[in-house]
Amino acid sequence: QVKLAESGGGSVQAGGSLRLICAASGFYSSTCMGWFRQAPGKEREGVTFMYTGSSRIYYADSVKGRFTLSTDDSKRTIYLQMNNLKPEDTAMYYCVAVPPRDSGPACPTLDYTIWGQGTQVTVSS
């Protein structure tokens, strides 16, 4: 069964840090994975994406220099380290993936059809 399970959200003050964790089951290799976020009343935003096994990582301009995507391939897990958090980072964060059969290296442009349940991140000023 193809599944993504997130953890690690929470509430912090501005300037703080959180690490989100996403464990994949049923797949992992040779596909695009990453994180979207959505705040109430705002459009969904692609935060970061990567092709598993590749060193190329895409970051949205809004998080560059503050967020870092990393992986532990042996655990089929990706991590999102979020530093210097701002109130505007408050959102529900979703781990996402492209089915391997539909995937390719152009990760930011692909259709992410595998979603985790989401984890809330709240940053207070």
mmCIF file of C-alpha atoms in Angstrom:
data_model
loop_
_atom_site.group_PDB
_atom_site.id
_atom_site.type_symbol
_atom_site.label_atom_id
_atom_site.label_comp_id
_atom_site.label_asym_id
_atom_site.label_seq_id
_atom_site.Cartn_x
_atom_site.Cartn_y
_atom_site.Cartn_z
ATOM 1 C CA GLN A 1 0.000 0.000 0.000
ATOM 2 C CA VAL A 2 1.330 3.415 -0.990
ATOM 3 C CA LYS A 3 1.311 5.719 1.989
ATOM 4 C CA LEU A 4 2.946 8.836 3.449
ATOM 5 C CA ALA A 5 2.954 9.460 7.185
ATOM 6 C CA GLU A 6 3.930 12.879 8.551
ATOM 7 C CA SER A 7 4.917 13.977 12.009
ATOM 8 C CA GLY A 8 6.743 16.819 13.710
ATOM 9 C CA GLY A 9 4.431 19.798 13.444
ATOM 10 C CA GLY A 10 3.668 22.048 16.365
ATOM 11 C CA SER A 11 3.624 25.592 17.692
ATOM 12 C CA VAL A 12 6.654 27.825 18.040
ATOM 13 C CA GLN A 13 7.452 31.487 18.370
ATOM 14 C CA ALA A 14 8.876 33.474 15.504
ATOM 15 C CA GLY A 15 12.542 32.699 15.036
ATOM 16 C CA GLY A 16 12.128 29.157 16.292
ATOM 17 C CA SER A 17 12.655 25.852 14.521
ATOM 18 C CA LEU A 18 10.706 22.699 13.764
ATOM 19 C CA ARG A 19 11.501 19.521 11.868
ATOM 20 C CA LEU A 20 8.867 17.704 9.875
ATOM 21 C CA ILE A 21 9.240 14.019 9.111
ATOM 22 C CA CYS A 22 7.630 12.025 6.329
ATOM 23 C CA ALA A 23 7.923 8.256 6.124
ATOM 24 C CA ALA A 24 7.007 6.564 2.853
ATOM 25 C CA SER A 25 5.715 3.036 2.545
ATOM 26 C CA GLY A 26 4.986 1.024 -0.556
ATOM 27 C CA PHE A 27 7.412 3.076 -2.670
ATOM 28 C CA TYR A 28 10.340 5.473 -2.416
ATOM 29 C CA SER A 29 12.963 5.119 -5.129
ATOM 30 C CA SER A 30 13.121 7.094 -8.363
ATOM 31 C CA THR A 31 10.307 9.509 -7.783
ATOM 32 C CA CYS A 32 9.623 13.088 -6.761
ATOM 33 C CA MET A 33 8.747 13.845 -3.174
ATOM 34 C CA GLY A 34 8.357 17.035 -1.223
ATOM 35 C CA TRP A 35 6.108 19.314 0.792
ATOM 36 C CA PHE A 36 3.160 21.548 0.070
ATOM 37 C CA ARG A 37 1.566 23.901 2.575
ATOM 38 C CA GLN A 38 -1.776 25.615 2.780
ATOM 39 C CA ALA A 39 -2.905 28.351 5.115
ATOM 40 C CA PRO A 40 -6.560 29.265 5.642
ATOM 41 C CA GLY A 41 -7.773 31.552 2.883
ATOM 42 C CA LYS A 42 -4.584 31.184 0.870
ATOM 43 C CA GLU A 43 -3.600 29.180 -2.165
ATOM 44 C CA ARG A 44 -1.677 25.974 -1.778
ATOM 45 C CA GLU A 45 2.064 26.540 -2.092
ATOM 46 C CA GLY A 46 4.780 24.150 -3.148
ATOM 47 C CA VAL A 47 7.501 24.469 -0.525
ATOM 48 C CA THR A 48 10.237 22.062 -1.592
ATOM 49 C CA PHE A 49 10.688 19.089 -3.915
ATOM 50 C CA MET A 50 13.358 16.571 -4.790
ATOM 51 C CA TYR A 51 13.910 13.483 -6.922
ATOM 52 C CA THR A 52 14.857 10.639 -4.592
ATOM 53 C CA GLY A 53 18.466 9.650 -5.096
ATOM 54 C CA SER A 54 19.295 13.012 -6.637
ATOM 55 C CA SER A 55 21.039 15.950 -4.990
ATOM 56 C CA ARG A 56 18.890 18.490 -6.844
ATOM 57 C CA ILE A 57 16.372 20.147 -4.549
ATOM 58 C CA TYR A 58 13.885 22.883 -5.374
ATOM 59 C CA TYR A 59 12.842 25.477 -2.777
ATOM 60 C CA ALA A 60 10.172 28.135 -2.990
ATOM 61 C CA ASP A 61 11.620 31.642 -2.761
ATOM 62 C CA SER A 62 9.669 32.223 0.441
ATOM 63 C CA VAL A 63 11.660 29.539 2.304
ATOM 64 C CA LYS A 64 15.097 29.620 0.671
ATOM 65 C CA GLY A 65 17.871 29.898 3.211
ATOM 66 C CA ARG A 66 15.559 28.900 6.081
ATOM 67 C CA PHE A 67 14.207 25.461 5.169
ATOM 68 C CA THR A 68 16.267 22.382 4.310
ATOM 69 C CA LEU A 69 15.034 19.152 2.761
ATOM 70 C CA SER A 70 17.014 16.012 3.525
ATOM 71 C CA THR A 71 16.556 12.264 3.270
ATOM 72 C CA ASP A 72 17.388 8.988 4.908
ATOM 73 C CA ASP A 73 17.067 6.574 2.033
ATOM 74 C CA SER A 74 17.552 3.544 4.277
ATOM 75 C CA LYS A 75 14.411 4.563 6.176
ATOM 76 C CA ARG A 76 12.456 5.818 3.138
ATOM 77 C CA THR A 77 12.063 9.061 5.004
ATOM 78 C CA ILE A 78 12.363 12.717 4.094
ATOM 79 C CA TYR A 79 12.819 15.560 6.547
ATOM 80 C CA LEU A 80 12.024 19.245 6.394
ATOM 81 C CA GLN A 81 14.130 21.299 8.790
ATOM 82 C CA MET A 82 12.525 24.690 9.247
ATOM 83 C CA ASN A 83 14.606 27.406 10.879
ATOM 84 C CA ASN A 84 13.958 31.090 11.568
ATOM 85 C CA LEU A 85 10.241 30.466 11.296
ATOM 86 C CA LYS A 86 7.952 33.396 10.596
ATOM 87 C CA PRO A 87 4.236 33.882 11.310
ATOM 88 C CA GLU A 88 3.605 33.654 7.573
ATOM 89 C CA ASP A 89 4.909 30.072 7.665
ATOM 90 C CA THR A 90 1.802 29.096 9.642
ATOM 91 C CA ALA A 91 -0.041 26.468 7.610
ATOM 92 C CA MET A 92 -0.957 22.833 7.273
ATOM 93 C CA TYR A 93 2.040 21.074 5.763
ATOM 94 C CA TYR A 94 1.542 18.045 3.544
ATOM 95 C CA CYS A 95 4.113 15.497 2.461
ATOM 96 C CA VAL A 96 3.535 14.628 -1.186
ATOM 97 C CA ALA A 97 4.853 12.295 -3.846
ATOM 98 C CA VAL A 98 4.441 11.423 -7.493
ATOM 99 C CA PRO A 99 3.731 7.785 -8.320
ATOM 100 C CA PRO A 100 7.013 6.375 -9.662
ATOM 101 C CA ARG A 101 5.432 5.444 -12.992
ATOM 102 C CA ASP A 102 4.496 9.123 -13.531
ATOM 103 C CA SER A 103 7.670 10.646 -12.213
ATOM 104 C CA GLY A 104 10.715 12.332 -13.722
ATOM 105 C CA PRO A 105 13.393 14.868 -12.804
ATOM 106 C CA ALA A 106 11.246 17.989 -13.347
ATOM 107 C CA CYS A 107 9.790 17.728 -9.873
ATOM 108 C CA PRO A 108 8.244 21.204 -9.458
ATOM 109 C CA THR A 109 6.080 20.722 -12.550
ATOM 110 C CA LEU A 110 4.641 17.276 -11.893
ATOM 111 C CA ASP A 111 1.255 16.205 -10.549
ATOM 112 C CA TYR A 112 1.512 15.110 -6.911
ATOM 113 C CA THR A 113 -1.226 12.570 -6.354
ATOM 114 C CA ILE A 114 0.044 10.871 -3.198
ATOM 115 C CA TRP A 115 -0.592 12.943 -0.070
ATOM 116 C CA GLY A 116 -0.051 12.492 3.625
ATOM 117 C CA GLN A 117 -2.648 13.482 6.197
ATOM 118 C CA GLY A 118 -0.950 16.800 6.961
ATOM 119 C CA THR A 119 0.669 18.281 10.030
ATOM 120 C CA GLN A 120 -0.054 21.732 11.438
ATOM 121 C CA VAL A 121 2.682 24.317 11.900
ATOM 122 C CA THR A 122 1.795 27.439 13.867
ATOM 123 C CA VAL A 123 4.230 30.312 14.335
ATOM 124 C CA SER A 124 3.323 33.096 16.728
ATOM 125 C CA SER A 125 4.808 36.583 16.679
#
